[in-house]
PDB file of C-alpha atoms in Angstrom:
ATOM      1  CA  MET A 622      23.358 -20.788  66.812  1.00  0.00           C
ATOM      2  CA  GLY A 623      23.230 -24.457  65.917  1.00  0.00           C
ATOM      3  CA  GLN A 624      26.132 -26.837  65.704  1.00  0.00           C
ATOM      4  CA  GLU A 625      26.662 -30.268  64.296  1.00  0.00           C
ATOM      5  CA  PRO A 626      26.604 -33.066  66.906  1.00  0.00           C
ATOM      6  CA  SER A 627      30.032 -34.496  67.623  1.00  0.00           C
ATOM      7  CA  ASN A 628      31.142 -38.060  68.305  1.00  0.00           C
ATOM      8  CA  VAL A 629      27.794 -39.445  67.191  1.00  0.00           C
ATOM      9  CA  SER A 630      27.363 -42.398  64.877  1.00  0.00           C
ATOM     10  CA  TYR A 631      24.148 -42.208  62.882  1.00  0.00           C
ATOM     11  CA  ASN A 632      22.246 -45.082  61.355  1.00  0.00           C
ATOM     12  CA  SER A 633      21.526 -44.171  57.730  1.00  0.00           C
ATOM     13  CA  ASN A 634      18.861 -46.850  57.364  1.00  0.00           C
ATOM     14  CA  ASP A 635      15.515 -45.043  57.178  1.00  0.00           C
ATOM     15  CA  ASN A 636      13.442 -48.079  58.156  1.00  0.00           C
ATOM     16  CA  ASN A 637      14.318 -48.298  61.815  1.00  0.00           C
ATOM     17  CA  ASP A 638      11.229 -46.770  63.443  1.00  0.00           C
ATOM     18  CA  ASN A 639       9.675 -50.075  64.446  1.00  0.00           C
ATOM     19  CA  ASP A 640      12.968 -51.832  65.071  1.00  0.00           C
ATOM     20  CA  ILE A 641      13.624 -50.583  68.575  1.00  0.00           C
ATOM     21  CA  SER A 642      14.718 -53.359  70.927  1.00  0.00           C
ATOM     22  CA  LEU A 643      14.485 -51.964  74.448  1.00  0.00           C
ATOM     23  CA  ASN A 644      17.323 -52.808  76.785  1.00  0.00           C
ATOM     24  CA  ILE A 645      15.284 -51.876  79.839  1.00  0.00           C
ATOM     25  CA  THR A 646      11.752 -52.278  81.079  1.00  0.00           C
ATOM     26  CA  ASP A 647      10.319 -48.881  80.211  1.00  0.00           C
ATOM     27  CA  ILE A 648      11.779 -45.966  78.231  1.00  0.00           C
ATOM     28  CA  ILE A 649       9.605 -42.851  78.133  1.00  0.00           C
ATOM     29  CA  THR A 650      10.552 -40.153  75.644  1.00  0.00           C
ATOM     30  CA  ILE A 651       9.281 -36.662  76.462  1.00  0.00           C
ATOM     31  CA  ASN A 652       9.112 -34.048  73.712  1.00  0.00           C
ATOM     32  CA  ILE A 653       9.139 -30.330  74.574  1.00  0.00           C
ATOM     33  CA  CYS A 654       8.174 -27.998  71.744  1.00  0.00           C
ATOM     34  CA  GLY A 655       7.705 -24.233  71.565  1.00  0.00           C
ATOM     35  CA  ALA A 656       9.060 -20.945  70.246  1.00  0.00           C
ATOM     36  CA  THR A 657      12.581 -19.744  70.800  1.00  0.00           C
ATOM     37  CA  CYS A 658      13.127 -18.811  74.460  1.00  0.00           C
ATOM     38  CA  SER A 659       9.723 -20.115  75.538  1.00  0.00           C
ATOM     39  CA  GLY A 660      11.468 -22.116  78.281  1.00  0.00           C
ATOM     40  CA  LYS A 661      12.196 -25.413  76.487  1.00  0.00           C
ATOM     41  CA  SER A 662      15.804 -25.813  77.609  1.00  0.00           C
ATOM     42  CA  THR A 663      15.017 -24.674  81.153  1.00  0.00           C
ATOM     43  CA  LEU A 664      12.203 -27.217  81.446  1.00  0.00           C
ATOM     44  CA  ALA A 665      14.289 -29.956  79.796  1.00  0.00           C
ATOM     45  CA  LYS A 666      17.093 -29.515  82.339  1.00  0.00           C
ATOM     46  CA  TYR A 667      14.595 -29.394  85.209  1.00  0.00           C
ATOM     47  CA  LEU A 668      12.857 -32.605  84.082  1.00  0.00           C
ATOM     48  CA  CYS A 669      16.162 -34.339  83.430  1.00  0.00           C
ATOM     49  CA  LYS A 670      17.276 -33.640  86.999  1.00  0.00           C
ATOM     50  CA  TYR A 671      13.901 -34.306  88.653  1.00  0.00           C
ATOM     51  CA  LEU A 672      13.256 -37.543  86.745  1.00  0.00           C
ATOM     52  CA  ASN A 673      16.861 -38.683  87.192  1.00  0.00           C
ATOM     53  CA  SER A 674      17.440 -39.178  83.478  1.00  0.00           C
ATOM     54  CA  PRO A 675      20.814 -40.798  82.700  1.00  0.00           C
ATOM     55  CA  ILE A 676      20.930 -38.942  79.360  1.00  0.00           C
ATOM     56  CA  ILE A 677      21.291 -35.186  78.995  1.00  0.00           C
ATOM     57  CA  PRO A 678      18.422 -33.530  77.080  1.00  0.00           C
ATOM     58  CA  ILE A 679      18.540 -33.915  73.308  1.00  0.00           C
ATOM     59  CA  ASN A 680      18.517 -30.411  71.843  1.00  0.00           C
ATOM     60  CA  GLN A 681      17.253 -30.257  68.241  1.00  0.00           C
ATOM     61  CA  ASP A 682      19.525 -27.264  67.594  1.00  0.00           C
ATOM     62  CA  GLN A 683      22.367 -29.801  67.252  1.00  0.00           C
ATOM     63  CA  PHE A 684      20.834 -31.070  64.030  1.00  0.00           C
ATOM     64  CA  PHE A 685      20.874 -28.060  61.749  1.00  0.00           C
ATOM     65  CA  ASN A 686      22.036 -28.807  58.225  1.00  0.00           C
ATOM     66  CA  ILE A 687      24.071 -25.639  57.859  1.00  0.00           C
ATOM     67  CA  SER A 688      24.803 -26.166  54.168  1.00  0.00           C
ATOM     68  CA  LYS A 689      21.064 -26.056  53.453  1.00  0.00           C
ATOM     69  CA  LEU A 690      20.242 -22.935  55.432  1.00  0.00           C
ATOM     70  CA  PRO A 691      18.967 -20.265  53.023  1.00  0.00           C
ATOM     71  CA  ILE A 692      19.978 -16.615  52.992  1.00  0.00           C
ATOM     72  CA  TYR A 693      16.998 -14.418  53.814  1.00  0.00           C
ATOM     73  CA  ILE A 694      16.957 -11.199  51.787  1.00  0.00           C
ATOM     74  CA  SER A 695      14.515  -8.330  52.209  1.00  0.00           C
ATOM     75  CA  GLU A 696      14.613  -4.539  52.212  1.00  0.00           C
ATOM     76  CA  ASN A 697      15.766  -4.501  55.817  1.00  0.00           C
ATOM     77  CA  LEU A 698      17.711  -7.736  56.226  1.00  0.00           C
ATOM     78  CA  LYS A 699      20.232 -10.055  54.659  1.00  0.00           C
ATOM     79  CA  CYS A 700      21.163 -12.945  56.914  1.00  0.00           C
ATOM     80  CA  ARG A 701      21.280 -16.715  57.281  1.00  0.00           C
ATOM     81  CA  ASN A 702      17.811 -18.076  58.043  1.00  0.00           C
ATOM     82  CA  TRP A 703      17.857 -20.591  60.910  1.00  0.00           C
ATOM     83  CA  GLU A 704      14.068 -20.733  61.230  1.00  0.00           C
ATOM     84  CA  THR A 705      13.139 -22.862  58.192  1.00  0.00           C
ATOM     85  CA  VAL A 706      12.378 -26.581  58.154  1.00  0.00           C
ATOM     86  CA  GLU A 707      14.715 -26.862  55.152  1.00  0.00           C
ATOM     87  CA  GLY A 708      17.660 -26.175  57.412  1.00  0.00           C
ATOM     88  CA  MET A 709      16.828 -28.959  59.877  1.00  0.00           C
ATOM     89  CA  ASN A 710      18.158 -32.492  59.382  1.00  0.00           C
ATOM     90  CA  PHE A 711      15.142 -34.458  60.604  1.00  0.00           C
ATOM     91  CA  LEU A 712      16.648 -37.810  59.588  1.00  0.00           C
ATOM     92  CA  GLU A 713      19.692 -37.369  61.834  1.00  0.00           C
ATOM     93  CA  PHE A 714      17.450 -36.028  64.592  1.00  0.00           C
ATOM     94  CA  LYS A 715      15.234 -39.121  64.340  1.00  0.00           C
ATOM     95  CA  ASN A 716      18.110 -41.584  64.186  1.00  0.00           C
ATOM     96  CA  PHE A 717      19.827 -40.031  67.198  1.00  0.00           C
ATOM     97  CA  ILE A 718      16.654 -40.426  69.290  1.00  0.00           C
ATOM     98  CA  ILE A 719      16.422 -44.073  68.167  1.00  0.00           C
ATOM     99  CA  GLU A 720      20.071 -44.562  69.129  1.00  0.00           C
ATOM    100  CA  MET A 721      19.423 -43.173  72.594  1.00  0.00           C
ATOM    101  CA  LYS A 722      16.399 -45.461  73.000  1.00  0.00           C
ATOM    102  CA  ASN A 723      18.683 -48.384  72.210  1.00  0.00           C
ATOM    103  CA  PHE A 724      21.450 -47.216  74.513  1.00  0.00           C
ATOM    104  CA  ASN A 725      22.662 -49.899  76.897  1.00  0.00           C
ATOM    105  CA  LEU A 726      21.286 -48.895  80.299  1.00  0.00           C
ATOM    106  CA  GLU A 727      21.733 -52.136  82.224  1.00  0.00           C
ATOM    107  CA  GLU A 728      21.870 -50.432  85.606  1.00  0.00           C
ATOM    108  CA  PHE A 729      18.355 -49.093  85.027  1.00  0.00           C
ATOM    109  CA  LYS A 730      16.792 -52.431  84.250  1.00  0.00           C
ATOM    110  CA  ASN A 731      13.218 -52.798  85.554  1.00  0.00           C
ATOM    111  CA  LYS A 732      12.970 -49.038  86.058  1.00  0.00           C
ATOM    112  CA  LYS A 733      11.464 -46.178  84.118  1.00  0.00           C
ATOM    113  CA  VAL A 734      14.012 -44.174  82.177  1.00  0.00           C
ATOM    114  CA  TYR A 735      13.086 -40.772  80.766  1.00  0.00           C
ATOM    115  CA  ILE A 736      14.642 -39.300  77.636  1.00  0.00           C
ATOM    116  CA  ILE A 737      14.011 -35.569  77.186  1.00  0.00           C
ATOM    117  CA  VAL A 738      13.905 -34.023  73.704  1.00  0.00           C
ATOM    118  CA  GLU A 739      13.411 -30.329  72.988  1.00  0.00           C
ATOM    119  CA  GLY A 740      13.281 -28.109  69.928  1.00  0.00           C
ATOM    120  CA  PHE A 741      11.391 -25.355  68.155  1.00  0.00           C
ATOM    121  CA  LEU A 742      10.632 -27.793  65.297  1.00  0.00           C
ATOM    122  CA  SER A 743      10.654 -31.028  67.290  1.00  0.00           C
ATOM    123  CA  SER A 744       6.983 -31.720  66.476  1.00  0.00           C
ATOM    124  CA  TYR A 745       7.096 -30.803  62.792  1.00  0.00           C
ATOM    125  CA  ASP A 746       7.663 -34.345  61.473  1.00  0.00           C
ATOM    126  CA  PHE A 747       4.579 -36.436  62.283  1.00  0.00           C
ATOM    127  CA  GLU A 748       6.499 -39.713  61.863  1.00  0.00           C
ATOM    128  CA  ILE A 749       8.848 -38.698  64.677  1.00  0.00           C
ATOM    129  CA  VAL A 750       6.035 -37.480  66.936  1.00  0.00           C
ATOM    130  CA  ASN A 751       3.916 -40.556  66.315  1.00  0.00           C
ATOM    131  CA  ASN A 752       6.609 -43.237  66.520  1.00  0.00           C
ATOM    132  CA  LEU A 753       9.206 -41.927  68.945  1.00  0.00           C
ATOM    133  CA  PHE A 754       7.574 -39.602  71.486  1.00  0.00           C
ATOM    134  CA  ASP A 755       5.479 -40.898  74.403  1.00  0.00           C
ATOM    135  CA  ILE A 756       4.537 -37.598  76.048  1.00  0.00           C
ATOM    136  CA  ASN A 757       4.422 -34.160  74.425  1.00  0.00           C
ATOM    137  CA  ILE A 758       4.624 -30.734  76.030  1.00  0.00           C
ATOM    138  CA  PHE A 759       3.934 -27.539  74.083  1.00  0.00           C
ATOM    139  CA  LEU A 760       5.128 -24.318  75.699  1.00  0.00           C
ATOM    140  CA  ASN A 761       3.165 -21.236  74.736  1.00  0.00           C
ATOM    141  CA  ALA A 762       4.577 -17.737  75.245  1.00  0.00           C
ATOM    142  CA  THR A 763       3.962 -14.286  73.811  1.00  0.00           C
ATOM    143  CA  LYS A 764       6.147 -12.663  71.184  1.00  0.00           C
ATOM    144  CA  GLU A 765       7.150  -9.938  73.644  1.00  0.00           C
ATOM    145  CA  VAL A 766       8.311 -12.426  76.281  1.00  0.00           C
ATOM    146  CA  CYS A 767      10.256 -14.549  73.789  1.00  0.00           C
ATOM    147  CA  MET A 768      11.852 -11.533  72.099  1.00  0.00           C
ATOM    148  CA  ASN A 769      12.970 -10.065  75.427  1.00  0.00           C
ATOM    149  CA  ARG A 770      14.392 -13.394  76.616  1.00  0.00           C
ATOM    150  CA  ARG A 771      16.140 -14.004  73.289  1.00  0.00           C
ATOM    151  CA  CYS A 772      17.686 -10.567  73.335  1.00  0.00           C
ATOM    152  CA  GLN A 773      18.967 -10.994  76.882  1.00  0.00           C
ATOM    153  CA  ARG A 774      20.343 -14.419  75.973  1.00  0.00           C
ATOM    154  CA  ASP A 775      22.090 -13.281  72.793  1.00  0.00           C
ATOM    155  CA  TYR A 776      23.458 -10.104  74.373  1.00  0.00           C
ATOM    156  CA  HIS A 777      24.376 -11.756  77.690  1.00  0.00           C
ATOM    157  CA  GLY A 778      21.860  -9.860  79.781  1.00  0.00           C
ATOM    158  CA  ASN A 779      22.581  -6.394  78.368  1.00  0.00           C
ATOM    159  CA  VAL A 780      18.989  -5.127  78.098  1.00  0.00           C
ATOM    160  CA  ASN A 781      20.104  -1.936  76.324  1.00  0.00           C
ATOM    161  CA  ASN A 782      20.851  -4.004  73.235  1.00  0.00           C
ATOM    162  CA  CYS A 783      17.221  -5.162  73.196  1.00  0.00           C
ATOM    163  CA  LYS A 784      16.438  -1.794  71.632  1.00  0.00           C
ATOM    164  CA  ASN A 785      18.840  -2.619  68.823  1.00  0.00           C
ATOM    165  CA  LYS A 786      16.924  -1.984  65.584  1.00  0.00           C
ATOM    166  CA  GLU A 787      18.639  -4.796  63.681  1.00  0.00           C
ATOM    167  CA  PHE A 788      17.796  -7.366  66.359  1.00  0.00           C
ATOM    168  CA  LYS A 789      14.173  -6.242  66.596  1.00  0.00           C
ATOM    169  CA  THR A 790      13.749  -6.290  62.812  1.00  0.00           C
ATOM    170  CA  TRP A 791      15.300  -9.786  62.591  1.00  0.00           C
ATOM    171  CA  PHE A 792      13.046 -11.161  65.323  1.00  0.00           C
ATOM    172  CA  GLU A 793       9.846  -9.558  64.045  1.00  0.00           C
ATOM    173  CA  GLU A 794      10.483 -10.265  60.359  1.00  0.00           C
ATOM    174  CA  ILE A 795      11.926 -13.795  60.517  1.00  0.00           C
ATOM    175  CA  VAL A 796      11.911 -15.548  63.889  1.00  0.00           C
ATOM    176  CA  TRP A 797       8.368 -14.945  65.087  1.00  0.00           C
ATOM    177  CA  PRO A 798       6.563 -15.131  61.700  1.00  0.00           C
ATOM    178  CA  TYR A 799       8.139 -18.533  60.959  1.00  0.00           C
ATOM    179  CA  TYR A 800       7.151 -19.794  64.386  1.00  0.00           C
ATOM    180  CA  GLU A 801       3.570 -18.662  63.726  1.00  0.00           C
ATOM    181  CA  CYS A 802       3.586 -20.467  60.374  1.00  0.00           C
ATOM    182  CA  TYR A 803       4.782 -23.771  61.851  1.00  0.00           C
ATOM    183  CA  ARG A 804       3.073 -23.863  65.246  1.00  0.00           C
ATOM    184  CA  ARG A 805      -0.378 -25.022  64.078  1.00  0.00           C
ATOM    185  CA  LYS A 806       1.066 -27.998  62.184  1.00  0.00           C
ATOM    186  CA  GLN A 807       3.207 -28.962  65.180  1.00  0.00           C
ATOM    187  CA  LEU A 808       0.359 -28.828  67.673  1.00  0.00           C
ATOM    188  CA  GLN A 809      -1.862 -30.724  65.229  1.00  0.00           C
ATOM    189  CA  ASN A 810       0.794 -33.462  64.916  1.00  0.00           C
ATOM    190  CA  ILE A 811       0.859 -33.776  68.705  1.00  0.00           C
ATOM    191  CA  ILE A 812      -2.923 -34.058  68.880  1.00  0.00           C
ATOM    192  CA  ASP A 813      -3.113 -36.486  65.945  1.00  0.00           C
ATOM    193  CA  SER A 814      -0.545 -38.786  67.571  1.00  0.00           C
ATOM    194  CA  LYS A 815      -3.101 -39.386  70.383  1.00  0.00           C
ATOM    195  CA  LYS A 816      -0.263 -39.420  72.919  1.00  0.00           C
ATOM    196  CA  PRO A 817      -0.639 -37.689  76.298  1.00  0.00           C
ATOM    197  CA  PHE A 818       0.160 -34.012  75.941  1.00  0.00           C
ATOM    198  CA  TYR A 819       0.307 -30.913  78.083  1.00  0.00           C
ATOM    199  CA  PHE A 820      -0.293 -27.466  76.627  1.00  0.00           C
ATOM    200  CA  CYS A 821       1.311 -24.790  78.777  1.00  0.00           C
ATOM    201  CA  LYS A 822      -0.888 -21.799  77.974  1.00  0.00           C
ATOM    202  CA  ASP A 823       0.983 -19.253  80.093  1.00  0.00           C
ATOM    203  CA  CYS A 824       4.668 -18.535  80.533  1.00  0.00           C
ATOM    204  CA  LEU A 825       6.718 -21.230  82.215  1.00  0.00           C
ATOM    205  CA  ASP A 826       7.395 -20.697  85.936  1.00  0.00           C
ATOM    206  CA  GLU A 827       8.081 -22.866  88.992  1.00  0.00           C
ATOM    207  CA  LYS A 828       4.396 -23.597  89.491  1.00  0.00           C
ATOM    208  CA  LYS A 829       4.036 -24.709  85.882  1.00  0.00           C
ATOM    209  CA  GLU A 830       7.136 -26.900  86.221  1.00  0.00           C
ATOM    210  CA  GLU A 831       5.510 -28.680  89.167  1.00  0.00           C
ATOM    211  CA  GLU A 832       2.261 -29.117  87.231  1.00  0.00           C
ATOM    212  CA  ILE A 833       4.141 -30.616  84.284  1.00  0.00           C
ATOM    213  CA  VAL A 834       6.029 -33.050  86.514  1.00  0.00           C
ATOM    214  CA  ASN A 835       2.746 -34.136  88.098  1.00  0.00           C
ATOM    215  CA  PHE A 836       1.268 -34.564  84.614  1.00  0.00           C
ATOM    216  CA  ILE A 837       4.205 -36.731  83.491  1.00  0.00           C
ATOM    217  CA  VAL A 838       4.276 -38.903  86.599  1.00  0.00           C
ATOM    218  CA  ASN A 839       0.528 -39.516  86.511  1.00  0.00           C
ATOM    219  CA  VAL A 840       0.326 -39.613  82.686  1.00  0.00           C
ATOM    220  CA  ASN A 841      -3.020 -37.877  82.386  1.00  0.00           C
ATOM    221  CA  THR A 842      -4.879 -38.423  79.133  1.00  0.00           C
ATOM    222  CA  CYS A 843      -4.364 -34.921  77.774  1.00  0.00           C
ATOM    223  CA  ASN A 844      -4.590 -31.235  78.477  1.00  0.00           C
ATOM    224  CA  ASN A 845      -7.323 -29.580  76.407  1.00  0.00           C
ATOM    225  CA  ASP A 846      -6.718 -25.950  77.308  1.00  0.00           C
ATOM    226  CA  LEU A 847      -5.823 -25.041  73.723  1.00  0.00           C
ATOM    227  CA  PRO A 848      -4.889 -21.556  72.450  1.00  0.00           C
ATOM    228  CA  ASP A 849      -7.003 -19.218  70.366  1.00  0.00           C
ATOM    229  CA  TRP A 850      -4.473 -19.342  67.528  1.00  0.00           C
ATOM    230  CA  TYR A 851      -5.183 -23.061  67.181  1.00  0.00           C
ATOM    231  CA  LEU A 852      -8.941 -22.918  67.751  1.00  0.00           C
ATOM    232  CA  ASN A 853      -9.331 -20.138  65.169  1.00  0.00           C
ATOM    233  CA  ASN A 854      -9.146 -22.484  62.198  1.00  0.00           C
ATOM    234  CA  ASP A 855     -11.626 -20.991  59.767  1.00  0.00           C
ATOM    235  CA  GLU A 856     -10.800 -21.026  56.062  1.00  0.00           C
ATOM    236  CA  ASN A 857      -9.626 -17.394  55.956  1.00  0.00           C
ATOM    237  CA  THR A 858      -7.244 -17.887  58.884  1.00  0.00           C
ATOM    238  CA  LEU A 859      -5.701 -21.005  57.365  1.00  0.00           C
ATOM    239  CA  LEU A 860      -5.333 -19.283  53.983  1.00  0.00           C
ATOM    240  CA  ARG A 861      -3.715 -16.246  55.607  1.00  0.00           C
ATOM    241  CA  GLU A 862      -1.168 -18.453  57.420  1.00  0.00           C
ATOM    242  CA  GLU A 863      -0.382 -20.318  54.200  1.00  0.00           C
ATOM    243  CA  GLN A 864       0.128 -17.044  52.328  1.00  0.00           C
ATOM    244  CA  GLN A 865       2.370 -15.726  55.104  1.00  0.00           C
ATOM    245  CA  LEU A 866       4.682 -18.734  54.798  1.00  0.00           C
ATOM    246  CA  THR A 867       4.756 -18.411  51.002  1.00  0.00           C
ATOM    247  CA  GLN A 868       5.700 -14.737  51.269  1.00  0.00           C
ATOM    248  CA  LEU A 869       8.443 -15.503  53.799  1.00  0.00           C
ATOM    249  CA  ASN A 870       9.910 -18.338  51.739  1.00  0.00           C
ATOM    250  CA  ALA A 871       9.963 -16.120  48.649  1.00  0.00           C
ATOM    251  CA  LYS A 872      12.699 -14.099  50.380  1.00  0.00           C
ATOM    252  CA  ASN A 873      14.920 -17.144  50.937  1.00  0.00           C
ATOM    253  CA  ASN A 874      17.894 -17.624  48.668  1.00  0.00           C
ATOM    254  CA  PHE A 875      19.053 -21.250  48.665  1.00  0.00           C
ATOM    255  CA  GLN A 876      22.716 -21.438  47.721  1.00  0.00           C
TER     256      GLN A 876
END
């Protein structure tokens, strides 16, 4: 699923956030966050091409710390858990973005250069959201849509395998519940950063892609069409989400 980035030199100094010397007039870093198969990679490639970015999209999946991924064990499953924040190397992710911001882009001097970042946990670390991202996009999609897309992706379009009991159990027991546990914190980090953001309430399509491009080019203040799962923030809901994450993590076996 994830793989370590190759041919990349990371800066191990953790105090670099405010030490970014721009080589060009204006670097704009766009963060795309959302569930698995919500359309992040599709949108990232579209924006990269449309905005003429000289850098291919930065995919957070390259920064898994495989040695720290727990084994999830339940009555129905025993598998490596790629959905936890413990398995993500946020320091390397952050330093790579900083490195790209410092990349020598002399030919683009006095122009806007867009760097596109995407990941299902890209907004989890507030320091990264607040210090490194200029525009944030959150893609919302239903569990059914994401599960169907993920199945078709993993099984190379063979929809018959989408009825596979093991796949369905894995998605419904691990993938989607972890997304639900992390999504409120991620959206809150985006809002708290006070950076322009676009919340894509419905599934991504060509019309939505055009709207997002228009939003980026015009840098509107924000998009306030927020989802019910975020607006429902009463004490019982927050407690239930916290308990759900605790119950999920109790099934993780860290080696």
